[in-house]
């Protein structure tokens, strides 16, 4: 391990025994090992004891939370750790923080580590906020004088000055997280490890946290950040690692790792149905929608779109019967976007933009619908497709196809619009004053 390496992990694995009470600390692991050892050495064990023991063994099975991880992190790196729930992210952070020990492999950490892994991490509930600040400082190897010099800054950042002499057990989860982050970030750690707990804080506090982490990284300190907020990871982390079911599946530029995560967890056409077999459709059925695909500008099949980027929908049609030649009128094709509550968000029609379509060309070539800058919030959406002529419905399917809009840095600020306040993203500015 050279002097420029902050963390080095070699062949790291962690096993848990399912069917028993979960144990994560070194003390508990040692206690469990000692009790099993005593049982094995005991010369007298009655039949009922064996039955119980065999029953326990029958119900237990090994679960490998991490499998043979090897990687290194340089000093001053800001690394994002990406993965679905249950992928092993929290287990890895606990090992790096020395909260639990690995089953196999080796971890080398150079420098003081400050961790914020869950609400209340490192806090004693019976001690006051003030006392916990000093205890955490002592754990990090700081003198009382060093903590005192930082104390006012910590309390001001956390915004808990009125409650600093109140026992932590009386704090709300938000207050506990604010103080926990303030302590971890201000007591001069060489390595700062932050799990998803920032999601507990409000938007203003999250903004302060991001600013503080940026300041820490500029000071040459190492940050390891876990979050499901991809804009935060993309804005703050120069590189990221991807964990899938306890295995390291990628390590590199953050944008590439985020895309790889989506490629693995949301494979192309995962959400599409076999449209040609949908029975709940209206119309004559002479020509029917048979397939929908989504592409990027390079014609790569996607699993989802990024907001603010180009979106291509390819619609294919199949002719089941010849269209009645006596029916006149322009062909109308409308593609409508609905949200997950089936509320109509947008309608796109060839008639509105004076684009002339023909049934023959629909069947031969299909239609390519291009949205130049997709203005949708992250989430799941449905396409409703209508094909018809004047006074004649040919094919009409509600929610024919589902697609996902992925979380992305739409505003290039590292922040997402708050969910639950609409589905549309607008390009806008907001500032003091107005034009005269």
CSV table of C-alpha atoms in Angstrom, one decimal:
chain,number,residue,atom,x,y,z
A,1,UNK,CA,0.0,0.0,0.0
A,2,UNK,CA,1.8,3.2,-1.2
A,3,UNK,CA,1.6,6.5,0.5
A,4,UNK,CA,-1.0,7.9,-2.0
A,5,UNK,CA,-3.5,5.1,-1.3
A,6,UNK,CA,-6.2,5.8,1.3
A,7,UNK,CA,-8.1,2.5,1.1
A,8,UNK,CA,-6.9,-0.8,-0.3
A,9,UNK,CA,-9.3,-3.9,-0.4
A,10,UNK,CA,-8.0,-7.3,-1.3
A,11,UNK,CA,-10.1,-10.4,-1.9
A,12,UNK,CA,-12.7,-9.2,0.5
A,13,UNK,CA,-15.7,-11.4,1.4
A,14,UNK,CA,-18.3,-11.3,4.1
A,15,UNK,CA,-20.6,-14.2,5.0
A,16,UNK,CA,-23.7,-14.2,7.2
A,17,UNK,CA,-25.6,-17.2,8.6
A,18,UNK,CA,-29.3,-16.9,7.7
A,19,UNK,CA,-31.8,-18.3,10.1
A,20,UNK,CA,-30.1,-16.9,13.1
A,21,UNK,CA,-30.1,-13.5,14.8
A,22,UNK,CA,-28.0,-11.2,12.7
A,23,UNK,CA,-24.7,-10.2,14.2
A,24,UNK,CA,-22.5,-7.5,12.8
A,25,UNK,CA,-20.0,-6.4,15.4
A,26,UNK,CA,-16.6,-8.0,16.1
A,27,UNK,CA,-17.5,-8.6,19.7
A,28,UNK,CA,-20.7,-10.4,18.7
A,29,UNK,CA,-18.8,-12.4,16.1
A,30,UNK,CA,-16.3,-13.5,18.7
A,31,UNK,CA,-19.0,-14.4,21.2
A,32,UNK,CA,-20.8,-16.5,18.6
A,33,UNK,CA,-17.5,-18.3,17.7
A,34,UNK,CA,-16.7,-19.0,21.4
A,35,UNK,CA,-20.1,-20.4,22.1
A,36,UNK,CA,-19.9,-22.7,19.2
A,37,UNK,CA,-16.4,-23.8,20.2
A,38,UNK,CA,-17.6,-24.7,23.7
A,39,UNK,CA,-20.5,-26.7,22.3
A,40,UNK,CA,-18.1,-28.7,20.1
A,41,UNK,CA,-15.8,-29.4,23.1
A,42,UNK,CA,-18.6,-30.4,25.5
A,43,UNK,CA,-18.4,-34.3,26.1
A,44,UNK,CA,-22.0,-34.6,27.4
A,45,UNK,CA,-24.8,-33.6,25.1
A,46,UNK,CA,-28.2,-35.2,25.5
A,47,UNK,CA,-30.5,-36.2,22.7
A,48,UNK,CA,-32.8,-33.3,22.9
A,49,UNK,CA,-29.9,-30.8,22.7
A,50,UNK,CA,-28.7,-32.6,19.5
A,51,UNK,CA,-32.2,-32.3,18.1
A,52,UNK,CA,-32.3,-28.6,18.8
A,53,UNK,CA,-28.8,-28.1,17.4
A,54,UNK,CA,-29.6,-30.1,14.3
A,55,UNK,CA,-32.8,-28.2,13.8
A,56,UNK,CA,-30.9,-24.9,14.0
A,57,UNK,CA,-28.4,-26.1,11.5
A,58,UNK,CA,-31.1,-27.3,9.2
A,59,UNK,CA,-32.7,-23.8,9.3
A,60,UNK,CA,-29.4,-22.0,8.8
A,61,UNK,CA,-27.7,-21.3,5.5
A,62,UNK,CA,-24.8,-19.2,4.4
A,63,UNK,CA,-25.3,-15.9,2.7
A,64,UNK,CA,-22.4,-14.1,1.1
A,65,UNK,CA,-23.1,-10.4,1.3
A,66,UNK,CA,-19.8,-9.6,-0.4
A,67,UNK,CA,-17.8,-11.8,-2.7
A,68,UNK,CA,-14.1,-11.4,-3.4
A,69,UNK,CA,-13.8,-7.6,-3.8
A,70,UNK,CA,-10.5,-6.0,-4.7
A,71,UNK,CA,-10.0,-2.3,-5.3
A,72,UNK,CA,-8.1,0.7,-4.1
A,73,UNK,CA,-9.0,4.4,-3.5
A,74,UNK,CA,-6.5,7.1,-3.8
A,75,UNK,CA,-6.2,10.0,-1.3
A,76,UNK,CA,-8.4,12.9,-2.3
A,77,UNK,CA,-10.7,10.8,-4.4
A,78,UNK,CA,-14.5,11.3,-4.2
A,79,UNK,CA,-16.0,7.9,-4.9
A,80,UNK,CA,-19.7,7.0,-5.3
A,81,UNK,CA,-20.9,3.6,-4.4
A,82,UNK,CA,-23.9,2.5,-6.5
A,83,UNK,CA,-26.1,-0.5,-6.3
A,84,UNK,CA,-29.7,-1.7,-5.6
A,85,UNK,CA,-30.9,-2.4,-2.0
A,86,UNK,CA,-29.3,-5.6,-0.8
A,87,UNK,CA,-26.3,-5.4,-3.1
A,88,UNK,CA,-23.8,-5.2,-0.1
A,89,UNK,CA,-23.1,-1.5,0.0
A,90,UNK,CA,-23.8,-1.0,3.7
A,91,UNK,CA,-21.9,-4.2,4.6
A,92,UNK,CA,-18.8,-2.9,2.8
A,93,UNK,CA,-19.0,0.5,4.5
A,94,UNK,CA,-19.3,-1.2,7.9
A,95,UNK,CA,-16.1,-3.2,7.2
A,96,UNK,CA,-14.3,-0.1,6.0
A,97,UNK,CA,-15.5,1.7,9.2
A,98,UNK,CA,-14.3,-1.2,11.4
A,99,UNK,CA,-17.8,-1.8,12.7
A,100,UNK,CA,-17.7,-5.4,11.5
A,101,UNK,CA,-14.9,-7.8,10.4
A,102,UNK,CA,-14.6,-9.5,7.0
A,103,UNK,CA,-15.0,-13.3,6.7
A,104,UNK,CA,-12.1,-13.4,4.2
A,105,UNK,CA,-9.7,-11.0,2.7
A,106,UNK,CA,-7.9,-7.9,3.9
A,107,UNK,CA,-8.7,-4.2,4.2
A,108,UNK,CA,-6.0,-1.5,4.7
A,109,UNK,CA,-7.1,2.1,5.6
A,110,UNK,CA,-4.6,4.9,6.0
A,111,UNK,CA,-5.9,7.9,8.1
A,112,UNK,CA,-8.7,8.8,10.4
A,113,UNK,CA,-12.1,7.6,9.3
A,114,UNK,CA,-15.3,9.4,10.1
A,115,UNK,CA,-18.5,7.4,9.2
A,116,UNK,CA,-22.2,8.3,9.1
A,117,UNK,CA,-23.8,5.0,8.2
A,118,UNK,CA,-27.3,5.3,9.8
A,119,UNK,CA,-29.2,7.6,12.1
A,120,UNK,CA,-27.4,7.9,15.4
A,121,UNK,CA,-24.2,6.1,14.3
A,122,UNK,CA,-21.6,6.5,17.1
A,123,UNK,CA,-24.0,8.4,19.4
A,124,UNK,CA,-24.9,7.2,22.9
A,125,UNK,CA,-28.6,7.9,23.4
A,126,UNK,CA,-28.2,8.8,27.1
A,127,UNK,CA,-25.5,11.4,26.6
A,128,UNK,CA,-26.2,14.9,25.5
A,129,UNK,CA,-25.4,16.3,22.1
A,130,UNK,CA,-22.4,18.2,23.6
A,131,UNK,CA,-21.1,15.0,25.3
A,132,UNK,CA,-21.5,13.0,22.1
A,133,UNK,CA,-19.5,15.5,20.1
A,134,UNK,CA,-16.5,15.2,22.5
A,135,UNK,CA,-16.9,11.4,22.7
A,136,UNK,CA,-16.8,11.2,18.8
A,137,UNK,CA,-13.7,13.5,18.8
A,138,UNK,CA,-11.9,11.2,21.2
A,139,UNK,CA,-12.8,8.2,19.1
A,140,UNK,CA,-11.2,9.9,16.1
A,141,UNK,CA,-8.1,10.6,18.2
A,142,UNK,CA,-8.6,14.3,18.8
A,143,UNK,CA,-7.7,16.1,22.0
A,144,UNK,CA,-10.4,17.9,24.0
A,145,UNK,CA,-8.9,21.2,22.9
A,146,UNK,CA,-9.1,20.3,19.2
A,147,UNK,CA,-12.8,19.4,19.6
A,148,UNK,CA,-13.5,22.6,21.5
A,149,UNK,CA,-12.0,24.7,18.7
A,150,UNK,CA,-14.4,23.0,16.3
A,151,UNK,CA,-17.4,22.8,18.6
A,152,UNK,CA,-19.2,26.1,17.8
A,153,UNK,CA,-18.8,25.4,14.0
A,154,UNK,CA,-20.3,21.9,14.4
A,155,UNK,CA,-23.3,23.1,16.4
A,156,UNK,CA,-24.0,26.0,14.0
A,157,UNK,CA,-23.8,23.7,11.0
A,158,UNK,CA,-26.2,21.2,12.6
A,159,UNK,CA,-28.6,23.9,13.8
A,160,UNK,CA,-29.2,22.3,17.2
A,161,UNK,CA,-27.8,25.0,19.5
A,162,UNK,CA,-31.1,25.0,21.5
A,163,UNK,CA,-30.8,21.3,22.1
A,164,UNK,CA,-27.1,20.7,22.5
A,165,UNK,CA,-27.4,19.9,26.2
A,166,UNK,CA,-30.4,17.6,25.7
A,167,UNK,CA,-29.9,13.8,25.6
A,168,UNK,CA,-29.6,12.4,22.0
A,169,UNK,CA,-32.6,10.0,22.7
A,170,UNK,CA,-34.8,13.1,22.7
A,171,UNK,CA,-33.7,14.2,19.3
A,172,UNK,CA,-35.7,13.6,16.1
A,173,UNK,CA,-34.2,11.6,13.4
A,174,UNK,CA,-33.5,14.8,11.4
A,175,UNK,CA,-31.7,16.5,14.3
A,176,UNK,CA,-29.7,13.3,14.9
A,177,UNK,CA,-28.6,13.2,11.3
A,178,UNK,CA,-27.7,16.9,11.2
A,179,UNK,CA,-25.5,16.6,14.3
A,180,UNK,CA,-24.0,13.3,13.1
A,181,UNK,CA,-23.0,14.7,9.8
A,182,UNK,CA,-21.7,17.9,11.3
A,183,UNK,CA,-19.5,15.9,13.7
A,184,UNK,CA,-18.2,13.5,11.0
A,185,UNK,CA,-17.4,16.3,8.6
A,186,UNK,CA,-15.9,18.9,10.9
A,187,UNK,CA,-13.5,16.8,13.0
A,188,UNK,CA,-10.8,16.7,10.4
A,189,UNK,CA,-11.2,13.1,9.1
A,190,UNK,CA,-8.9,11.9,6.4
A,191,UNK,CA,-11.6,9.6,5.1
A,192,UNK,CA,-15.3,10.5,5.2
A,193,UNK,CA,-17.8,7.7,4.7
A,194,UNK,CA,-21.5,8.7,4.2
A,195,UNK,CA,-24.4,6.3,3.6
A,196,UNK,CA,-27.9,7.1,2.4
A,197,UNK,CA,-28.8,8.9,5.8
A,198,UNK,CA,-28.7,12.3,4.1
A,199,UNK,CA,-32.1,11.4,2.6
A,200,UNK,CA,-33.5,12.0,6.1
A,201,UNK,CA,-32.5,15.7,6.0
A,202,UNK,CA,-34.5,18.5,4.3
A,203,UNK,CA,-33.5,20.1,1.1
A,204,UNK,CA,-31.7,23.0,2.7
A,205,UNK,CA,-29.6,20.7,4.9
A,206,UNK,CA,-28.7,18.5,2.0
A,207,UNK,CA,-27.5,21.5,0.1
A,208,UNK,CA,-25.2,22.4,3.1
A,209,UNK,CA,-23.9,18.8,3.2
A,210,UNK,CA,-23.0,18.8,-0.5
A,211,UNK,CA,-21.2,22.1,-0.1
A,212,UNK,CA,-19.3,20.7,2.9
A,213,UNK,CA,-18.3,17.5,1.1
A,214,UNK,CA,-17.1,19.6,-1.9
A,215,UNK,CA,-15.0,21.7,0.5
A,216,UNK,CA,-13.6,18.5,2.1
A,217,UNK,CA,-12.7,17.0,-1.2
A,218,UNK,CA,-10.9,20.2,-2.3
A,219,UNK,CA,-8.8,19.8,0.8
A,220,UNK,CA,-7.4,16.5,-0.4
A,221,UNK,CA,-9.5,14.3,1.8
A,222,UNK,CA,-11.1,11.1,0.6
A,223,UNK,CA,-14.9,10.7,0.5
A,224,UNK,CA,-16.9,7.5,-0.1
A,225,UNK,CA,-20.6,8.3,-0.7
A,226,UNK,CA,-23.6,6.0,-1.0
A,227,UNK,CA,-26.8,7.4,-2.4
A,228,UNK,CA,-29.7,6.4,-4.6
A,229,UNK,CA,-29.8,10.0,-5.8
A,230,UNK,CA,-28.0,9.7,-9.1
A,231,UNK,CA,-27.7,13.5,-9.7
A,232,UNK,CA,-25.9,13.8,-6.4
A,233,UNK,CA,-23.5,11.0,-7.2
A,234,UNK,CA,-22.9,12.4,-10.7
A,235,UNK,CA,-22.3,15.9,-9.6
A,236,UNK,CA,-20.1,15.2,-6.6
A,237,UNK,CA,-18.2,12.0,-7.5
A,238,UNK,CA,-15.5,11.9,-10.2
A,239,UNK,CA,-15.6,8.1,-10.3
A,240,UNK,CA,-17.9,5.4,-8.9
A,241,UNK,CA,-18.0,1.7,-8.2
A,242,UNK,CA,-21.0,-0.6,-8.9
A,243,UNK,CA,-22.0,-3.4,-6.5
A,244,UNK,CA,-24.5,-6.1,-7.7
A,245,UNK,CA,-25.4,-8.9,-5.3
A,246,UNK,CA,-22.1,-8.5,-3.4
A,247,UNK,CA,-19.9,-8.5,-6.5
A,248,UNK,CA,-18.0,-5.5,-7.9
A,249,UNK,CA,-19.3,-5.1,-11.5
A,250,UNK,CA,-17.6,-1.9,-12.5
A,251,UNK,CA,-15.3,0.9,-11.3
A,252,UNK,CA,-14.7,4.0,-13.4
A,253,UNK,CA,-16.2,7.3,-14.6
A,254,UNK,CA,-19.4,8.0,-12.7
A,255,UNK,CA,-21.6,8.6,-15.8
A,256,UNK,CA,-20.4,5.3,-17.3
A,257,UNK,CA,-21.0,3.4,-14.0
A,258,UNK,CA,-24.5,4.9,-13.6
A,259,UNK,CA,-25.4,3.8,-17.2
A,260,UNK,CA,-24.0,0.3,-16.5
A,261,UNK,CA,-26.2,0.1,-13.4
A,262,UNK,CA,-29.3,0.9,-15.4
A,263,UNK,CA,-28.2,-1.6,-18.1
A,264,UNK,CA,-28.0,-4.4,-15.6
A,265,UNK,CA,-31.0,-3.6,-13.4
A,266,UNK,CA,-33.3,-2.4,-16.2
A,267,UNK,CA,-32.5,-4.4,-19.3
A,268,UNK,CA,-34.0,-3.1,-22.6
A,269,UNK,CA,-37.7,-3.8,-23.1
A,270,UNK,CA,-38.1,-5.0,-19.6
A,271,UNK,CA,-41.3,-2.9,-19.2
A,272,UNK,CA,-42.8,-3.5,-22.6
A,273,UNK,CA,-45.6,-6.0,-23.2
A,274,UNK,CA,-46.2,-8.1,-26.3
A,275,UNK,CA,-48.2,-5.3,-27.8
A,276,UNK,CA,-49.6,-7.3,-30.7
A,277,UNK,CA,-51.3,-9.7,-28.2
A,278,UNK,CA,-53.1,-6.9,-26.2
A,279,UNK,CA,-56.8,-7.6,-26.2
A,280,UNK,CA,-58.0,-4.4,-24.6
A,281,UNK,CA,-57.9,-2.3,-27.8
A,282,UNK,CA,-60.6,-0.5,-29.9
A,283,UNK,CA,-61.0,0.0,-33.6
A,284,UNK,CA,-61.5,-2.0,-36.8
A,285,UNK,CA,-58.3,-3.9,-36.3
A,286,UNK,CA,-57.3,-3.7,-39.9
A,287,UNK,CA,-53.9,-2.4,-39.0
A,288,UNK,CA,-52.6,-2.7,-35.4
A,289,UNK,CA,-49.7,-1.4,-33.4
A,290,UNK,CA,-47.4,-4.4,-33.0
A,291,UNK,CA,-44.2,-3.1,-31.4
A,292,UNK,CA,-42.6,-0.1,-29.6
A,293,UNK,CA,-38.9,0.4,-29.1
A,294,UNK,CA,-36.9,3.2,-27.5
A,295,UNK,CA,-33.5,4.4,-28.8
A,296,UNK,CA,-30.9,7.1,-28.2
A,297,UNK,CA,-29.5,9.3,-31.0
A,298,UNK,CA,-27.0,6.5,-31.9
A,299,UNK,CA,-29.9,4.0,-32.4
A,300,UNK,CA,-28.9,2.1,-29.3
A,301,UNK,CA,-31.8,0.3,-27.7
A,302,UNK,CA,-32.4,1.8,-24.2
A,303,UNK,CA,-33.9,0.7,-20.9
A,304,UNK,CA,-34.9,4.3,-20.1
A,305,UNK,CA,-34.5,7.9,-21.0
A,306,UNK,CA,-32.6,10.7,-19.3
A,307,UNK,CA,-34.6,13.9,-18.8
A,308,UNK,CA,-33.5,16.7,-20.9
A,309,UNK,CA,-32.0,14.4,-23.6
A,310,UNK,CA,-33.3,13.3,-27.0
A,311,UNK,CA,-35.9,10.5,-26.9
A,312,UNK,CA,-36.7,8.3,-29.9
A,313,UNK,CA,-39.8,6.1,-30.0
A,314,UNK,CA,-40.0,3.6,-32.9
A,315,UNK,CA,-43.6,2.4,-33.5
A,316,UNK,CA,-44.2,-0.6,-35.8
A,317,UNK,CA,-47.5,-1.7,-37.3
A,318,UNK,CA,-48.9,-4.9,-38.8
A,319,UNK,CA,-51.6,-5.1,-41.4
A,320,UNK,CA,-54.3,-7.8,-40.6
A,321,UNK,CA,-56.8,-6.8,-43.3
A,322,UNK,CA,-56.9,-4.5,-46.2
A,323,UNK,CA,-58.1,-1.0,-45.4
A,324,UNK,CA,-61.5,-0.3,-46.9
A,325,UNK,CA,-60.7,1.9,-49.9
A,326,UNK,CA,-64.1,3.7,-49.6
A,327,UNK,CA,-63.1,5.3,-46.3
A,328,UNK,CA,-61.6,8.8,-46.9
A,329,UNK,CA,-59.8,11.3,-44.7
A,330,UNK,CA,-56.2,11.8,-43.5
A,331,UNK,CA,-54.5,9.2,-41.4
A,332,UNK,CA,-54.2,10.4,-37.8
A,333,UNK,CA,-51.6,9.0,-35.5
A,334,UNK,CA,-51.4,10.4,-32.0
A,335,UNK,CA,-49.0,9.2,-29.3
A,336,UNK,CA,-49.9,10.4,-25.8
A,337,UNK,CA,-47.9,10.3,-22.6
A,338,UNK,CA,-49.7,9.5,-19.4
A,339,UNK,CA,-48.2,9.3,-15.9
A,340,UNK,CA,-48.5,6.3,-13.6
A,341,UNK,CA,-51.9,7.6,-12.4
A,342,UNK,CA,-53.1,7.6,-16.0
A,343,UNK,CA,-53.2,11.4,-16.1
A,344,UNK,CA,-52.6,12.8,-19.6
A,345,UNK,CA,-49.4,14.8,-19.7
A,346,UNK,CA,-48.9,15.4,-23.5
A,347,UNK,CA,-50.3,14.6,-26.9
A,348,UNK,CA,-48.2,14.3,-30.1
A,349,UNK,CA,-50.1,14.1,-33.3
A,350,UNK,CA,-49.0,14.1,-37.0
A,351,UNK,CA,-52.0,16.4,-37.8
A,352,UNK,CA,-50.8,19.1,-35.3
A,353,UNK,CA,-47.4,19.4,-37.1
A,354,UNK,CA,-48.8,18.8,-40.6
A,355,UNK,CA,-47.0,15.6,-41.1
A,356,UNK,CA,-48.7,13.4,-43.8
A,357,UNK,CA,-48.7,9.7,-43.0
A,358,UNK,CA,-50.0,6.7,-45.1
A,359,UNK,CA,-51.1,3.3,-44.0
A,360,UNK,CA,-48.8,1.6,-46.6
A,361,UNK,CA,-45.8,3.4,-45.2
A,362,UNK,CA,-46.8,2.7,-41.6
A,363,UNK,CA,-46.9,-1.0,-42.3
A,364,UNK,CA,-43.7,-1.0,-44.3
A,365,UNK,CA,-41.5,1.4,-42.4
A,366,UNK,CA,-43.3,2.2,-39.1
A,367,UNK,CA,-42.9,5.6,-37.5
A,368,UNK,CA,-40.0,7.2,-35.7
A,369,UNK,CA,-41.1,9.8,-33.1
A,370,UNK,CA,-38.4,12.1,-31.9
A,371,UNK,CA,-38.7,14.3,-28.7
A,372,UNK,CA,-35.9,16.8,-28.8
A,373,UNK,CA,-35.6,17.4,-25.1
A,374,UNK,CA,-37.6,15.1,-22.9
A,375,UNK,CA,-39.1,17.3,-20.1
A,376,UNK,CA,-40.3,14.6,-17.7
A,377,UNK,CA,-39.5,13.9,-14.0
A,378,UNK,CA,-37.9,10.6,-13.2
A,379,UNK,CA,-40.5,7.9,-13.0
A,380,UNK,CA,-42.6,5.4,-15.0
A,381,UNK,CA,-44.9,6.6,-17.8
A,382,UNK,CA,-47.2,5.0,-20.3
A,383,UNK,CA,-47.9,5.6,-24.0
A,384,UNK,CA,-51.5,5.6,-25.3
A,385,UNK,CA,-51.5,5.2,-29.1
A,386,UNK,CA,-54.4,6.1,-31.5
A,387,UNK,CA,-54.5,5.3,-35.2
A,388,UNK,CA,-57.5,6.4,-37.2
A,389,UNK,CA,-59.2,8.3,-40.1
A,390,UNK,CA,-62.1,10.6,-40.2
A,391,UNK,CA,-65.0,8.9,-38.4
A,392,UNK,CA,-63.0,5.6,-38.3
A,393,UNK,CA,-60.9,4.2,-35.4
A,394,UNK,CA,-58.4,1.7,-36.7
A,395,UNK,CA,-56.4,0.9,-33.6
A,396,UNK,CA,-56.6,2.6,-30.2
A,397,UNK,CA,-54.7,1.2,-27.1
A,398,UNK,CA,-54.7,2.7,-23.7
A,399,UNK,CA,-51.3,2.3,-21.9
A,400,UNK,CA,-49.8,0.3,-24.8
A,401,UNK,CA,-46.3,0.7,-23.7
A,402,UNK,CA,-44.5,1.6,-20.5
A,403,UNK,CA,-41.1,3.3,-20.2
A,404,UNK,CA,-38.9,4.8,-17.5
A,405,UNK,CA,-37.3,8.2,-17.2
A,406,UNK,CA,-34.1,7.8,-15.2
A,407,UNK,CA,-32.8,10.0,-12.5
A,408,UNK,CA,-30.3,12.5,-14.0
A,409,UNK,CA,-28.7,15.9,-13.5
A,410,UNK,CA,-31.3,17.8,-15.6
A,411,UNK,CA,-30.3,21.2,-14.2
A,412,UNK,CA,-26.5,20.5,-13.9
A,413,UNK,CA,-26.6,21.3,-10.2
A,414,UNK,CA,-26.4,17.9,-8.7
A,415,UNK,CA,-29.9,18.2,-7.4
A,416,UNK,CA,-33.2,16.8,-8.4
A,417,UNK,CA,-36.6,18.5,-8.5
A,418,UNK,CA,-38.7,17.4,-5.5
A,419,UNK,CA,-40.9,14.5,-6.4
A,420,UNK,CA,-44.6,14.7,-5.9
A,421,UNK,CA,-44.9,18.3,-7.2
A,422,UNK,CA,-45.7,17.6,-10.9
A,423,UNK,CA,-44.3,15.5,-13.7
A,424,UNK,CA,-42.9,18.2,-16.0
A,425,UNK,CA,-39.4,19.7,-15.9
A,426,UNK,CA,-39.2,23.3,-17.2
A,427,UNK,CA,-36.2,25.3,-18.4
A,428,UNK,CA,-36.3,28.5,-16.4
A,429,UNK,CA,-34.3,31.0,-14.4
A,430,UNK,CA,-35.1,32.7,-11.2
A,431,UNK,CA,-33.4,35.9,-10.0
A,432,UNK,CA,-34.0,39.3,-8.4
A,433,UNK,CA,-35.2,42.2,-10.4
A,434,UNK,CA,-37.0,42.5,-13.8
A,435,UNK,CA,-36.3,44.1,-17.1
A,436,UNK,CA,-37.2,47.8,-17.4
